[in-house]
mmCIF file of C-alpha atoms in Angstrom:
data_model
loop_
_atom_site.group_PDB
_atom_site.id
_atom_site.type_symbol
_atom_site.label_atom_id
_atom_site.label_comp_id
_atom_site.label_asym_id
_atom_site.label_seq_id
_atom_site.Cartn_x
_atom_site.Cartn_y
_atom_site.Cartn_z
ATOM 1 C CA MET A 26 -3.700 -1.519 4.414
ATOM 2 C CA PRO A 27 -2.053 -2.608 1.313
ATOM 3 C CA GLU A 28 1.399 -1.463 0.778
ATOM 4 C CA LEU A 29 3.731 -1.902 -2.421
ATOM 5 C CA PRO A 30 4.639 -5.179 -1.898
ATOM 6 C CA GLU A 31 0.645 -6.481 -1.908
ATOM 7 C CA VAL A 32 -0.242 -4.183 -4.467
ATOM 8 C CA GLU A 33 2.692 -5.085 -6.792
ATOM 9 C CA ALA A 34 1.483 -9.186 -6.159
ATOM 10 C CA LEU A 35 -2.034 -7.665 -7.268
ATOM 11 C CA LYS A 36 -0.910 -5.992 -10.060
ATOM 12 C CA ASP A 37 1.327 -9.441 -11.054
ATOM 13 C CA PHE A 38 -1.905 -11.709 -9.858
ATOM 14 C CA LEU A 39 -4.239 -9.238 -12.215
ATOM 15 C CA THR A 40 -2.069 -8.935 -15.404
ATOM 16 C CA GLU A 41 -1.873 -13.127 -15.066
ATOM 17 C CA HIS A 42 -5.924 -13.392 -14.700
ATOM 18 C CA LEU A 43 -7.306 -10.045 -16.697
ATOM 19 C CA VAL A 44 -5.287 -9.137 -19.652
ATOM 20 C CA GLY A 45 -6.907 -10.657 -22.732
ATOM 21 C CA HIS A 46 -10.101 -11.063 -21.207
ATOM 22 C CA GLU A 47 -13.139 -8.651 -21.886
ATOM 23 C CA ILE A 48 -15.317 -7.057 -18.665
ATOM 24 C CA VAL A 49 -18.888 -7.440 -19.389
ATOM 25 C CA ARG A 50 -20.295 -5.886 -16.296
ATOM 26 C CA VAL A 51 -19.266 -3.162 -13.674
ATOM 27 C CA LEU A 52 -21.729 -3.516 -10.706
ATOM 28 C CA PRO A 53 -21.666 -0.760 -8.167
ATOM 29 C CA VAL A 54 -22.766 -2.015 -4.725
ATOM 30 C CA ALA A 55 -21.908 1.264 -2.412
ATOM 31 C CA ILE A 56 -21.863 4.023 -4.753
ATOM 32 C CA SER A 57 -19.839 5.786 -1.780
ATOM 33 C CA VAL A 58 -16.892 4.275 -3.302
ATOM 34 C CA LEU A 59 -17.335 5.868 -7.012
ATOM 35 C CA LYS A 60 -15.048 8.963 -7.116
ATOM 36 C CA THR A 61 -16.156 10.133 -10.527
ATOM 37 C CA TYR A 62 -18.825 9.772 -13.023
ATOM 38 C CA ASP A 63 -17.583 11.045 -16.328
ATOM 39 C CA PRO A 64 -16.825 8.560 -18.099
ATOM 40 C CA PRO A 65 -19.399 6.403 -16.540
ATOM 41 C CA LEU A 66 -18.669 2.499 -15.487
ATOM 42 C CA THR A 67 -20.550 1.582 -18.089
ATOM 43 C CA ALA A 68 -17.493 3.151 -20.393
ATOM 44 C CA LEU A 69 -14.963 -0.449 -18.902
ATOM 45 C CA GLU A 70 -18.095 -2.593 -20.596
ATOM 46 C CA GLY A 71 -17.097 -4.624 -23.385
ATOM 47 C CA ARG A 72 -13.666 -3.585 -23.656
ATOM 48 C CA GLU A 73 -10.607 -5.790 -23.439
ATOM 49 C CA VAL A 74 -8.066 -5.682 -20.676
ATOM 50 C CA THR A 75 -4.573 -4.849 -21.984
ATOM 51 C CA ALA A 76 -2.660 -4.083 -18.986
ATOM 52 C CA VAL A 77 -2.596 -3.836 -15.152
ATOM 53 C CA HIS A 78 -0.497 -0.923 -13.715
ATOM 54 C CA ARG A 79 0.395 -0.256 -9.948
ATOM 55 C CA TYR A 80 1.259 3.667 -8.935
ATOM 56 C CA GLY A 81 2.454 3.515 -5.242
ATOM 57 C CA LYS A 82 -0.753 1.722 -3.773
ATOM 58 C CA PHE A 83 -3.229 2.524 -6.512
ATOM 59 C CA LEU A 84 -4.022 -0.208 -8.960
ATOM 60 C CA GLY A 85 -4.700 0.750 -12.424
ATOM 61 C CA LEU A 86 -6.667 -1.587 -15.201
ATOM 62 C CA ARG A 87 -6.179 -0.352 -18.844
ATOM 63 C CA THR A 88 -8.754 -1.045 -21.437
ATOM 64 C CA ALA A 89 -8.409 -1.098 -25.173
ATOM 65 C CA ASP A 90 -9.293 2.329 -26.396
ATOM 66 C CA GLY A 91 -11.130 3.337 -23.354
ATOM 67 C CA PRO A 92 -10.611 4.284 -20.014
ATOM 68 C CA PHE A 93 -8.559 2.664 -16.867
ATOM 69 C CA LEU A 94 -10.229 1.682 -13.724
ATOM 70 C CA VAL A 95 -8.486 2.870 -11.003
ATOM 71 C CA THR A 96 -8.815 1.665 -7.597
ATOM 72 C CA HIS A 97 -7.102 2.314 -3.634
ATOM 73 C CA LEU A 98 -7.990 -0.201 -1.155
ATOM 74 C CA ALA A 99 -7.212 2.073 1.659
ATOM 75 C CA ARG A 100 -7.100 0.645 5.005
ATOM 76 C CA ALA A 101 -9.796 -1.693 4.768
ATOM 77 C CA GLY A 102 -10.171 -2.549 1.468
ATOM 78 C CA TRP A 103 -9.349 -5.788 -0.311
ATOM 79 C CA LEU A 104 -9.849 -7.675 -3.683
ATOM 80 C CA HIS A 105 -11.243 -10.538 -4.037
ATOM 81 C CA TRP A 106 -11.128 -12.908 -6.941
ATOM 82 C CA ARG A 107 -14.024 -15.275 -8.308
ATOM 83 C CA ASP A 108 -13.627 -18.227 -10.189
ATOM 84 C CA ARG A 109 -17.359 -17.912 -10.714
ATOM 85 C CA LEU A 110 -19.539 -15.240 -10.386
ATOM 86 C CA PRO A 111 -22.899 -15.820 -8.354
ATOM 87 C CA ASP A 112 -25.638 -15.599 -10.342
ATOM 88 C CA GLY A 113 -27.750 -12.331 -10.393
ATOM 89 C CA PRO A 114 -26.436 -9.035 -9.402
ATOM 90 C CA PRO A 115 -25.290 -8.689 -5.831
ATOM 91 C CA ARG A 116 -27.645 -7.009 -3.441
ATOM 92 C CA PRO A 117 -26.920 -3.284 -1.956
ATOM 93 C CA GLY A 118 -26.835 -3.714 1.974
ATOM 94 C CA LYS A 119 -24.221 -3.308 4.821
ATOM 95 C CA GLY A 120 -21.994 -5.947 3.287
ATOM 96 C CA PRO A 121 -18.653 -5.556 2.999
ATOM 97 C CA LEU A 122 -18.787 -5.674 -1.034
ATOM 98 C CA ALA A 123 -18.844 -2.509 -2.872
ATOM 99 C CA LEU A 124 -18.171 -2.947 -6.406
ATOM 100 C CA ARG A 125 -18.307 -6.545 -8.807
ATOM 101 C CA VAL A 126 -16.333 -6.671 -12.010
ATOM 102 C CA ALA A 127 -17.657 -9.846 -14.207
ATOM 103 C CA LEU A 128 -15.471 -11.068 -17.176
ATOM 104 C CA GLU A 129 -16.843 -12.914 -20.382
ATOM 105 C CA THR A 130 -15.611 -16.075 -18.594
ATOM 106 C CA GLY A 131 -17.681 -16.217 -15.906
ATOM 107 C CA GLU A 132 -14.669 -14.758 -13.824
ATOM 108 C CA GLY A 133 -14.084 -11.731 -12.071
ATOM 109 C CA PHE A 134 -13.566 -9.967 -8.525
ATOM 110 C CA ASP A 135 -15.011 -8.127 -6.112
ATOM 111 C CA LEU A 136 -13.974 -5.340 -4.058
ATOM 112 C CA THR A 137 -14.907 -5.306 -0.790
ATOM 113 C CA GLU A 138 -14.451 -2.779 2.555
ATOM 114 C CA ALA A 139 -14.509 -3.977 6.242
ATOM 115 C CA GLY A 140 -15.268 -1.758 8.829
ATOM 116 C CA THR A 141 -17.130 1.571 9.578
ATOM 117 C CA GLN A 142 -14.640 3.911 8.184
ATOM 118 C CA LYS A 143 -15.239 3.657 4.437
ATOM 119 C CA ARG A 144 -12.283 4.897 2.072
ATOM 120 C CA LEU A 145 -12.432 2.391 -0.397
ATOM 121 C CA ALA A 146 -12.220 4.484 -3.748
ATOM 122 C CA VAL A 147 -12.743 3.943 -7.634
ATOM 123 C CA TYR A 148 -12.111 5.829 -10.453
ATOM 124 C CA VAL A 149 -13.042 5.724 -14.003
ATOM 125 C CA VAL A 150 -10.552 8.154 -15.906
ATOM 126 C CA GLN A 151 -8.926 8.489 -19.085
ATOM 127 C CA ASP A 152 -5.257 9.196 -17.932
ATOM 128 C CA PRO A 153 -4.350 7.954 -13.864
ATOM 129 C CA ALA A 154 -2.977 11.229 -13.951
ATOM 130 C CA GLN A 155 -6.316 12.779 -13.201
ATOM 131 C CA VAL A 156 -6.415 10.530 -9.852
ATOM 132 C CA PRO A 157 -5.526 13.362 -7.415
ATOM 133 C CA GLY A 158 -3.958 10.694 -5.288
ATOM 134 C CA ILE A 159 -2.028 9.371 -7.808
ATOM 135 C CA ALA A 160 -0.773 13.076 -9.453
ATOM 136 C CA ARG A 161 1.006 13.927 -6.227
ATOM 137 C CA LEU A 162 2.885 10.762 -5.709
ATOM 138 C CA GLY A 163 6.316 10.678 -5.118
ATOM 139 C CA PRO A 164 9.009 8.581 -7.192
ATOM 140 C CA ASP A 165 8.558 4.967 -6.442
ATOM 141 C CA PRO A 166 11.117 3.410 -4.393
ATOM 142 C CA LEU A 167 12.106 0.527 -6.382
ATOM 143 C CA ALA A 168 12.201 2.300 -9.632
ATOM 144 C CA ASP A 169 15.604 1.992 -11.374
ATOM 145 C CA ASP A 170 16.223 5.630 -11.497
ATOM 146 C CA PHE A 171 15.345 5.874 -7.840
ATOM 147 C CA ASP A 172 19.162 5.940 -6.509
ATOM 148 C CA GLU A 173 20.622 6.932 -3.522
ATOM 149 C CA GLU A 174 21.580 10.340 -4.404
ATOM 150 C CA ARG A 175 17.770 11.029 -5.507
ATOM 151 C CA PHE A 176 16.868 9.557 -2.032
ATOM 152 C CA ALA A 177 19.401 11.898 -0.368
ATOM 153 C CA GLY A 178 18.094 14.835 -2.137
ATOM 154 C CA LEU A 179 14.181 14.015 -0.821
ATOM 155 C CA LEU A 180 15.640 13.995 2.949
ATOM 156 C CA ALA A 181 17.836 16.745 2.889
ATOM 157 C CA ALA A 182 15.188 19.205 3.361
ATOM 158 C CA GLU A 183 12.834 17.367 5.432
ATOM 159 C CA ARG A 184 12.304 18.453 8.855
ATOM 160 C CA ARG A 185 9.760 15.831 9.769
ATOM 161 C CA GLN A 186 10.607 12.574 11.399
ATOM 162 C CA LEU A 187 11.692 9.763 9.885
ATOM 163 C CA LYS A 188 8.367 7.787 10.482
ATOM 164 C CA GLY A 189 6.093 10.622 8.602
ATOM 165 C CA ALA A 190 8.541 11.105 5.643
ATOM 166 C CA LEU A 191 8.890 7.455 4.976
ATOM 167 C CA ARG A 192 4.932 7.406 5.002
ATOM 168 C CA ASP A 193 4.240 10.785 2.750
ATOM 169 C CA GLN A 194 2.983 9.313 -0.232
ATOM 170 C CA SER A 195 4.179 12.773 -2.108
ATOM 171 C CA LEU A 196 7.788 12.275 -0.821
ATOM 172 C CA ILE A 197 7.914 8.253 -1.592
ATOM 173 C CA ALA A 198 5.080 6.259 -2.977
ATOM 174 C CA GLY A 199 3.906 3.154 -1.614
ATOM 175 C CA VAL A 200 5.394 2.821 1.892
ATOM 176 C CA GLY A 201 2.884 3.059 4.729
ATOM 177 C CA ASN A 202 2.651 2.123 8.450
ATOM 178 C CA ALA A 203 4.014 -1.499 8.242
ATOM 179 C CA TYR A 204 6.775 -1.120 5.921
ATOM 180 C CA SER A 205 8.236 2.200 7.712
ATOM 181 C CA ASP A 206 8.375 0.158 10.854
ATOM 182 C CA GLU A 207 10.433 -2.573 9.039
ATOM 183 C CA ILE A 208 12.589 -0.407 6.978
ATOM 184 C CA LEU A 209 13.414 1.525 10.277
ATOM 185 C CA HIS A 210 13.861 -1.319 12.035
ATOM 186 C CA ALA A 211 16.328 -2.580 9.453
ATOM 187 C CA ALA A 212 18.236 0.625 9.306
ATOM 188 C CA LYS A 213 18.357 0.613 13.134
ATOM 189 C CA MET A 214 17.306 3.892 13.383
ATOM 190 C CA SER A 215 14.782 5.697 15.761
ATOM 191 C CA PRO A 216 11.110 6.783 14.143
ATOM 192 C CA PHE A 217 11.608 9.788 15.754
ATOM 193 C CA LYS A 218 15.127 10.957 14.201
ATOM 194 C CA ARG A 219 14.708 13.923 11.899
ATOM 195 C CA ALA A 220 14.689 12.876 8.585
ATOM 196 C CA ALA A 221 17.185 15.969 7.431
ATOM 197 C CA SER A 222 19.564 15.255 10.503
ATOM 198 C CA LEU A 223 20.954 12.271 9.153
ATOM 199 C CA THR A 224 24.698 11.722 8.272
ATOM 200 C CA PRO A 225 25.676 10.440 4.448
ATOM 201 C CA GLU A 226 26.110 7.141 6.184
ATOM 202 C CA GLU A 227 23.120 6.697 8.103
ATOM 203 C CA THR A 228 21.452 7.621 4.323
ATOM 204 C CA SER A 229 22.910 4.962 2.817
ATOM 205 C CA ARG A 230 21.753 2.502 5.391
ATOM 206 C CA LEU A 231 18.094 3.864 5.618
ATOM 207 C CA TYR A 232 18.417 3.599 1.948
ATOM 208 C CA LEU A 233 19.703 0.178 1.293
ATOM 209 C CA ALA A 234 17.172 -0.932 4.249
ATOM 210 C CA LEU A 235 14.252 0.594 2.252
ATOM 211 C CA ARG A 236 15.313 -0.833 -1.118
ATOM 212 C CA SER A 237 15.852 -4.283 0.634
ATOM 213 C CA THR A 238 13.163 -4.529 2.857
ATOM 214 C CA LEU A 239 10.381 -3.685 0.208
ATOM 215 C CA THR A 240 12.352 -5.603 -2.756
ATOM 216 C CA GLU A 241 12.139 -9.133 0.147
ATOM 217 C CA ALA A 242 8.622 -8.466 0.693
ATOM 218 C CA VAL A 243 7.391 -8.222 -3.162
ATOM 219 C CA GLU A 244 9.446 -11.252 -3.717
ATOM 220 C CA ARG A 245 7.698 -13.308 -1.033
ATOM 221 C CA SER A 246 4.403 -12.077 -2.130
ATOM 222 C CA ARG A 247 5.315 -12.977 -5.577
ATOM 223 C CA GLY A 248 2.839 -15.809 -7.055
ATOM 224 C CA VAL A 249 0.961 -15.908 -3.520
ATOM 225 C CA ALA A 250 -3.070 -15.934 -4.531
ATOM 226 C CA ALA A 251 -4.609 -12.761 -3.382
ATOM 227 C CA GLY A 252 -6.721 -14.509 -1.168
ATOM 228 C CA ARG A 253 -3.643 -15.141 0.778
ATOM 229 C CA LEU A 254 -1.678 -11.994 0.532
ATOM 230 C CA LYS A 255 -2.617 -10.663 4.241
ATOM 231 C CA ALA A 256 -1.531 -13.515 5.927
ATOM 232 C CA GLU A 257 1.863 -13.147 3.700
ATOM 233 C CA LYS A 258 2.510 -9.797 4.783
ATOM 234 C CA LYS A 259 1.917 -10.621 8.446
ATOM 235 C CA SER A 260 4.314 -13.598 8.513
ATOM 236 C CA GLY A 261 6.878 -11.797 7.059
ATOM 237 C CA LEU A 262 6.832 -8.584 9.461
ATOM 238 C CA ARG A 263 9.646 -8.468 12.198
ATOM 239 C CA VAL A 264 8.138 -5.583 14.193
ATOM 240 C CA HIS A 265 5.268 -4.235 13.228
ATOM 241 C CA GLY A 266 1.938 -5.591 14.805
ATOM 242 C CA ARG A 267 4.306 -7.387 17.197
ATOM 243 C CA THR A 268 4.103 -5.453 20.255
ATOM 244 C CA GLY A 269 5.032 -7.361 23.386
ATOM 245 C CA GLU A 270 6.977 -10.072 21.299
ATOM 246 C CA PRO A 271 11.087 -10.708 21.361
ATOM 247 C CA CYS A 272 13.016 -8.730 18.335
ATOM 248 C CA PRO A 273 14.041 -11.318 15.855
ATOM 249 C CA VAL A 274 17.572 -9.701 15.623
ATOM 250 C CA CYS A 275 18.271 -8.944 19.518
ATOM 251 C CA GLY A 276 15.379 -10.647 21.869
ATOM 252 C CA ASP A 277 14.475 -7.374 23.405
ATOM 253 C CA THR A 278 10.887 -7.023 23.977
ATOM 254 C CA VAL A 279 8.931 -5.017 21.008
ATOM 255 C CA ARG A 280 7.658 -1.563 22.294
ATOM 256 C CA GLU A 281 4.808 0.423 20.765
ATOM 257 C CA VAL A 282 3.643 4.275 20.345
ATOM 258 C CA SER A 283 0.091 5.034 19.889
ATOM 259 C CA PHE A 284 -1.665 7.900 18.035
ATOM 260 C CA SER A 285 -4.812 9.170 17.542
ATOM 261 C CA ASP A 286 -5.549 6.489 14.701
ATOM 262 C CA SER A 287 -2.592 4.398 14.389
ATOM 263 C CA SER A 288 0.651 2.796 16.309
ATOM 264 C CA LEU A 289 4.119 2.185 15.375
ATOM 265 C CA GLN A 290 6.022 -0.571 16.916
ATOM 266 C CA TYR A 291 9.933 -0.452 17.293
ATOM 267 C CA CYS A 292 13.073 -2.091 18.953
ATOM 268 C CA PRO A 293 14.751 -0.235 21.477
ATOM 269 C CA THR A 294 18.007 -2.292 21.714
ATOM 270 C CA CYS A 295 18.344 -2.199 17.834
ATOM 271 C CA GLN A 296 16.847 1.163 17.730
ATOM 272 C CA THR A 297 16.890 3.681 20.217
ATOM 273 C CA GLY A 298 19.978 2.659 21.944
ATOM 274 C CA GLY A 299 17.839 0.686 24.601
ATOM 275 C CA ARG A 300 15.520 3.812 25.733
ATOM 276 C CA PRO A 301 11.894 3.360 25.206
ATOM 277 C CA LEU A 302 10.284 5.980 23.205
ATOM 278 C CA ALA A 303 7.482 8.053 25.019
ATOM 279 C CA ASP A 304 4.466 7.865 23.794
ATOM 280 C CA ARG A 305 2.642 10.676 21.952
ATOM 281 C CA ARG A 306 -0.389 10.387 24.009
ATOM 282 C CA LEU A 307 1.186 11.087 27.157
ATOM 283 C CA SER A 308 4.373 13.228 27.189
ATOM 284 C CA ARG A 309 6.730 14.766 24.565
ATOM 285 C CA LEU A 310 8.267 12.851 21.872
ATOM 286 C CA LEU A 311 11.995 11.402 22.257
ATOM 287 C CA LYS A 312 14.571 11.910 19.478
#
């Protein structure tokens, strides 16, 4: 799933390639991705793209005197830039193509979604705050005003474990499964530690890990073409998705805890005092 760093890089890429150009056609292929109907997709046509914004994991294209095109790529969605779009309209079918946006230059992009769980979402709205997921977003962790004091205030009343708290978009916007693993590894904290139990020193350590992990990931992704962002993300991860591999910090074996529809990875030596965490499928959680 694209998270804050990849969506930030897509925002920069689209800013360079879209702003100042006119949308001539918006072609829906999978009607299920459309979550709004008023304004219609045709309200975007004939309008110039004036800006591209990121809201957590959402991307928003602003058009001149018109609506926004907002998308959330979800778990299996992606954006593919085309220097030259194919001639003729795309054919609806069982393929991954969900939506195509064409510019006056003949360039454009496709939104695609792999797999059977269709969660890719597209909205056409006058104000991004009309998108429910954006309206519920917590603060952006890379915003200038997101300081350690604000972060501590968010965690103070949190009874959940750190893994779940970091992934909650209404608490902090943009962090998902992969980067929450990376942040906790950098902070040397168990994913099952209770957020409200952190000492001031631990809160400071987690805040620094949050900011540095995301900032470094954004910098690695900056200037990378849209088609290479997935590979760039994977290459920069130290524990997420690396079950069975040696931890790059201490050399211990990276372990995994599986859930019904996801998993987390961690290093026992770095994060849990050498103790393996219990798999949620098999036994109670270890703190």
